[in-house]
CSV table of C-alpha atoms in Angstrom, one decimal:
chain,number,residue,atom,x,y,z
R,1,UNK,CA,68.6,88.5,158.8
R,2,UNK,CA,69.4,85.0,157.4
R,3,UNK,CA,67.1,82.4,158.6
R,4,UNK,CA,68.0,78.7,158.5
R,5,UNK,CA,65.2,76.5,159.6
R,6,UNK,CA,65.5,72.8,160.5
R,7,UNK,CA,62.2,71.0,160.5
R,8,UNK,CA,62.6,69.1,163.8
R,9,UNK,CA,64.3,70.1,167.1
R,10,UNK,CA,64.1,66.6,168.5
R,11,UNK,CA,63.7,63.2,166.8
R,12,UNK,CA,63.6,59.7,168.2
R,13,UNK,CA,64.0,56.9,165.7
R,14,UNK,CA,64.5,53.2,165.9
R,15,UNK,CA,67.6,51.3,164.6
R,16,UNK,CA,67.1,50.5,160.9
R,17,UNK,CA,64.6,53.3,160.1
R,18,UNK,CA,65.2,55.7,157.2
R,19,UNK,CA,65.4,59.2,158.6
R,20,UNK,CA,65.0,62.5,156.9
R,21,UNK,CA,66.3,65.7,158.3
R,22,UNK,CA,65.1,68.8,156.5
R,23,UNK,CA,66.7,72.3,156.3
R,24,UNK,CA,65.5,75.4,154.5
R,25,UNK,CA,67.2,78.8,154.2
R,26,UNK,CA,65.6,82.0,153.0
R,27,UNK,CA,68.6,84.1,151.8
R,28,UNK,CA,69.3,82.6,148.4
R,29,UNK,CA,72.6,81.2,149.6
R,30,UNK,CA,74.4,78.9,147.1
R,31,UNK,CA,76.2,76.8,149.7
R,32,UNK,CA,74.5,74.5,152.2
R,33,UNK,CA,76.1,72.2,154.7
R,34,UNK,CA,75.3,69.4,157.1
R,35,UNK,CA,77.4,69.1,160.3
R,36,UNK,CA,77.3,66.7,163.1
R,37,UNK,CA,78.1,68.0,166.6
R,38,UNK,CA,79.4,65.6,169.3
R,39,UNK,CA,81.0,66.6,172.7
R,40,UNK,CA,84.8,66.9,172.4
R,41,UNK,CA,84.7,66.4,168.6
R,42,UNK,CA,83.6,69.9,167.5
R,43,UNK,CA,81.6,70.2,164.3
R,44,UNK,CA,82.3,67.6,161.7
R,45,UNK,CA,81.2,68.1,158.1
R,46,UNK,CA,79.0,65.3,156.7
R,47,UNK,CA,78.0,66.7,153.3
R,48,UNK,CA,77.8,70.0,151.5
R,49,UNK,CA,76.3,71.4,148.4
R,50,UNK,CA,77.3,74.4,146.3
R,51,UNK,CA,74.4,74.3,143.9
R,52,UNK,CA,71.2,72.6,143.2
R,53,UNK,CA,71.6,68.9,142.6
R,54,UNK,CA,75.3,69.2,143.4
R,55,UNK,CA,76.8,67.6,146.4
R,56,UNK,CA,80.1,66.6,147.8
R,57,UNK,CA,81.2,64.4,150.7
R,58,UNK,CA,82.6,65.9,153.8
R,59,UNK,CA,84.7,64.3,156.4
R,60,UNK,CA,82.2,61.7,157.7
R,61,UNK,CA,79.8,60.8,154.9
R,62,UNK,CA,79.4,57.1,155.7
R,63,UNK,CA,75.9,56.1,156.5
R,64,UNK,CA,74.4,59.4,155.1
R,65,UNK,CA,73.2,60.8,151.9
R,66,UNK,CA,71.8,64.2,150.9
R,67,UNK,CA,69.4,65.7,148.4
R,68,UNK,CA,69.2,69.3,147.1
R,69,UNK,CA,66.4,69.6,144.6
R,70,UNK,CA,65.8,73.2,145.2
R,71,UNK,CA,68.2,76.0,146.1
R,72,UNK,CA,66.6,76.7,149.5
R,73,UNK,CA,66.3,73.2,150.7
R,74,UNK,CA,69.0,70.6,151.7
R,75,UNK,CA,68.0,67.3,153.1
R,76,UNK,CA,70.1,64.8,155.1
R,77,UNK,CA,69.1,61.2,154.8
R,78,UNK,CA,70.1,58.4,157.1
R,79,UNK,CA,69.4,55.3,155.0
R,80,UNK,CA,69.3,52.9,157.9
R,81,UNK,CA,69.7,54.6,161.3
R,82,UNK,CA,72.2,53.2,163.8
R,83,UNK,CA,72.8,54.0,167.4
R,84,UNK,CA,76.1,55.6,166.6
R,85,UNK,CA,74.3,58.2,164.6
R,86,UNK,CA,72.7,59.6,167.8
R,87,UNK,CA,73.9,63.2,167.7
R,88,UNK,CA,73.1,66.8,167.2
R,89,UNK,CA,72.8,67.7,163.5
R,90,UNK,CA,73.3,71.2,162.4
R,91,UNK,CA,72.5,72.6,159.0
R,92,UNK,CA,74.2,75.8,157.7
R,93,UNK,CA,74.3,78.0,154.6
R,94,UNK,CA,76.6,80.6,153.2
R,95,UNK,CA,77.1,82.8,150.2
R,96,UNK,CA,78.6,81.2,147.2
R,97,UNK,CA,81.5,83.6,146.7
R,98,UNK,CA,83.8,80.9,145.4
R,99,UNK,CA,86.1,80.9,148.3
R,100,UNK,CA,84.0,79.4,151.2
R,101,UNK,CA,85.2,82.3,153.2
R,102,UNK,CA,81.8,83.8,153.8
R,103,UNK,CA,80.2,83.3,157.3
R,104,UNK,CA,78.2,80.2,158.0
R,105,UNK,CA,74.6,80.7,159.2
R,106,UNK,CA,73.4,77.8,161.3
R,107,UNK,CA,70.0,76.4,162.0
R,108,UNK,CA,69.0,75.6,165.6
R,109,UNK,CA,69.9,71.9,165.2
R,110,UNK,CA,68.1,68.6,165.4
R,111,UNK,CA,68.9,66.3,168.3
R,112,UNK,CA,68.5,62.8,166.9
R,113,UNK,CA,68.3,59.8,169.2
R,114,UNK,CA,68.4,56.3,167.7
R,115,UNK,CA,67.3,53.6,170.0
H,1,UNK,CA,94.9,65.1,156.9
H,2,UNK,CA,94.2,68.7,157.8
H,3,UNK,CA,93.1,69.4,161.4
H,4,UNK,CA,92.6,72.2,163.9
H,5,UNK,CA,93.5,71.7,167.5
H,6,UNK,CA,91.8,73.9,170.1
H,7,UNK,CA,92.8,74.4,173.7
H,8,UNK,CA,91.7,74.4,176.4
H,9,UNK,CA,88.6,72.3,176.3
H,10,UNK,CA,87.2,74.0,179.4
H,11,UNK,CA,88.0,77.4,180.8
H,12,UNK,CA,86.6,79.0,184.0
H,13,UNK,CA,87.3,82.7,184.8
H,14,UNK,CA,86.0,85.3,187.2
H,15,UNK,CA,83.9,88.0,185.8
H,16,UNK,CA,86.1,90.9,184.7
H,17,UNK,CA,89.1,88.7,184.0
H,18,UNK,CA,90.4,88.0,180.5
H,19,UNK,CA,90.0,84.7,178.6
H,20,UNK,CA,92.2,83.3,175.9
H,21,UNK,CA,91.5,80.3,173.6
H,22,UNK,CA,94.2,79.0,171.3
H,23,UNK,CA,94.0,77.0,168.1
H,24,UNK,CA,96.6,75.6,165.8
H,25,UNK,CA,96.0,74.5,162.2
H,26,UNK,CA,97.9,72.2,159.9
H,27,UNK,CA,97.1,73.4,156.4
H,28,UNK,CA,99.7,76.1,155.7
H,29,UNK,CA,97.6,77.4,152.8
H,30,UNK,CA,94.6,78.2,155.1
H,31,UNK,CA,93.7,81.9,154.8
H,32,UNK,CA,90.4,82.4,156.7
H,33,UNK,CA,89.9,81.8,160.4
H,34,UNK,CA,86.5,82.4,161.9
H,35,UNK,CA,85.3,82.0,165.5
H,36,UNK,CA,81.8,80.9,166.5
H,37,UNK,CA,80.0,81.2,169.8
H,38,UNK,CA,77.3,78.7,170.8
H,39,UNK,CA,75.3,79.5,173.8
H,40,UNK,CA,73.5,76.7,175.6
H,41,UNK,CA,70.7,75.3,173.5
H,42,UNK,CA,71.3,77.8,170.7
H,43,UNK,CA,72.9,77.8,167.2
H,44,UNK,CA,76.6,78.6,166.7
H,45,UNK,CA,77.0,82.2,165.6
H,46,UNK,CA,80.0,84.0,164.0
H,47,UNK,CA,81.6,86.5,166.5
H,48,UNK,CA,84.7,87.4,164.7
H,49,UNK,CA,86.9,86.3,161.8
H,50,UNK,CA,90.4,87.1,160.5
H,51,UNK,CA,92.0,86.6,157.1
H,52,UNK,CA,95.7,85.8,156.6
H,53,UNK,CA,96.6,89.3,155.3
H,54,UNK,CA,96.2,90.7,158.9
H,55,UNK,CA,97.7,89.8,162.2
H,56,UNK,CA,95.1,91.1,164.6
H,57,UNK,CA,91.5,92.2,164.5
H,58,UNK,CA,89.4,93.7,167.3
H,59,UNK,CA,85.7,94.1,167.9
H,60,UNK,CA,85.0,95.8,171.3
H,61,UNK,CA,86.0,93.2,174.0
H,62,UNK,CA,86.9,90.5,171.5
H,63,UNK,CA,90.2,90.2,169.6
H,64,UNK,CA,91.7,87.6,167.4
H,65,UNK,CA,95.4,87.2,166.6
H,66,UNK,CA,97.0,85.2,163.9
H,67,UNK,CA,100.6,83.9,163.7
H,68,UNK,CA,101.0,82.4,160.2
H,69,UNK,CA,104.5,81.3,160.7
H,70,UNK,CA,103.6,79.2,163.8
H,71,UNK,CA,100.2,78.3,162.3
H,72,UNK,CA,98.2,79.3,165.3
H,73,UNK,CA,95.5,81.8,166.1
H,74,UNK,CA,93.9,82.9,169.3
H,75,UNK,CA,90.7,84.5,170.7
H,76,UNK,CA,91.0,87.0,173.4
H,77,UNK,CA,88.0,88.2,175.5
H,78,UNK,CA,88.7,91.0,177.9
H,79,UNK,CA,86.5,92.1,180.8
H,80,UNK,CA,84.5,88.9,180.7
H,81,UNK,CA,80.8,89.0,181.6
H,82,UNK,CA,78.5,86.1,182.5
H,83,UNK,CA,76.9,86.3,179.1
H,84,UNK,CA,80.2,85.4,177.6
H,85,UNK,CA,79.6,81.9,179.0
H,86,UNK,CA,79.3,79.6,176.0
H,87,UNK,CA,81.1,77.1,173.8
H,88,UNK,CA,83.5,78.7,171.4
H,89,UNK,CA,84.7,77.0,168.2
H,90,UNK,CA,87.6,78.1,166.0
H,91,UNK,CA,87.8,77.0,162.4
H,92,UNK,CA,90.2,77.3,159.4
H,93,UNK,CA,89.5,76.8,155.7
H,94,UNK,CA,91.1,74.0,153.8
H,95,UNK,CA,92.5,75.4,150.6
H,96,UNK,CA,93.4,72.0,149.2
H,97,UNK,CA,89.9,70.7,149.9
H,98,UNK,CA,87.8,73.3,148.1
H,99,UNK,CA,88.1,75.7,151.0
H,100,UNK,CA,85.7,74.1,153.4
H,101,UNK,CA,86.0,74.9,157.0
H,102,UNK,CA,87.4,72.5,159.6
H,103,UNK,CA,86.5,73.2,163.2
H,104,UNK,CA,88.3,72.8,166.4
H,105,UNK,CA,87.0,70.6,169.2
H,106,UNK,CA,85.4,73.6,171.1
H,107,UNK,CA,86.1,75.3,174.4
H,108,UNK,CA,83.5,75.6,177.1
H,109,UNK,CA,84.0,79.0,178.8
H,110,UNK,CA,82.4,79.6,182.2
H,111,UNK,CA,82.4,83.2,183.6
H,112,UNK,CA,81.7,83.2,187.3
H,113,UNK,CA,79.9,86.2,188.6
């Protein structure tokens, strides 16, 4: 069974801090994603990566960056946290079949609060 | 831009009744439509998906229908049970945007015993 592990379940950070959210998957998936989940807005894609050191912007990349130095690890970085980045962050991975039609496997999420 | 609209946002049914959640999509080239279920405090998990070459797919009490002409697809849950209570998300892939999924806003389903 695919396992996607996010390093923290809950985080509280102060405005202006640099924040790292870590995600590791154990199924050798090529694709990895970072989503943000807010009530009434569904899941919105922040960034995704289809290979090591490759990244592409999603729908809401502003204020975020990502890093993928190894295939199994995908990090989301908030360069200078702001209160409007308080949210649930979900990491996901999927097989790289070239179509993005393979199922997403999600982590348990990190609930970030920025005060 | 491309979007997926999902309705209703909340749905309450009695145990044993059926529940229907509807989604419309804007990208006429979309060809993959998954549904995810997220129980309280847990991760979203795929429960069923459909591709554009079929009109309906069933898996026990769950079915999904697709109308490509109208660009809408629906999730049908029959004989609902309390454990069906969750948030359900529909999604569609965006062919013109490297195929990434775009999600609907979510439907909170409550099944009353």
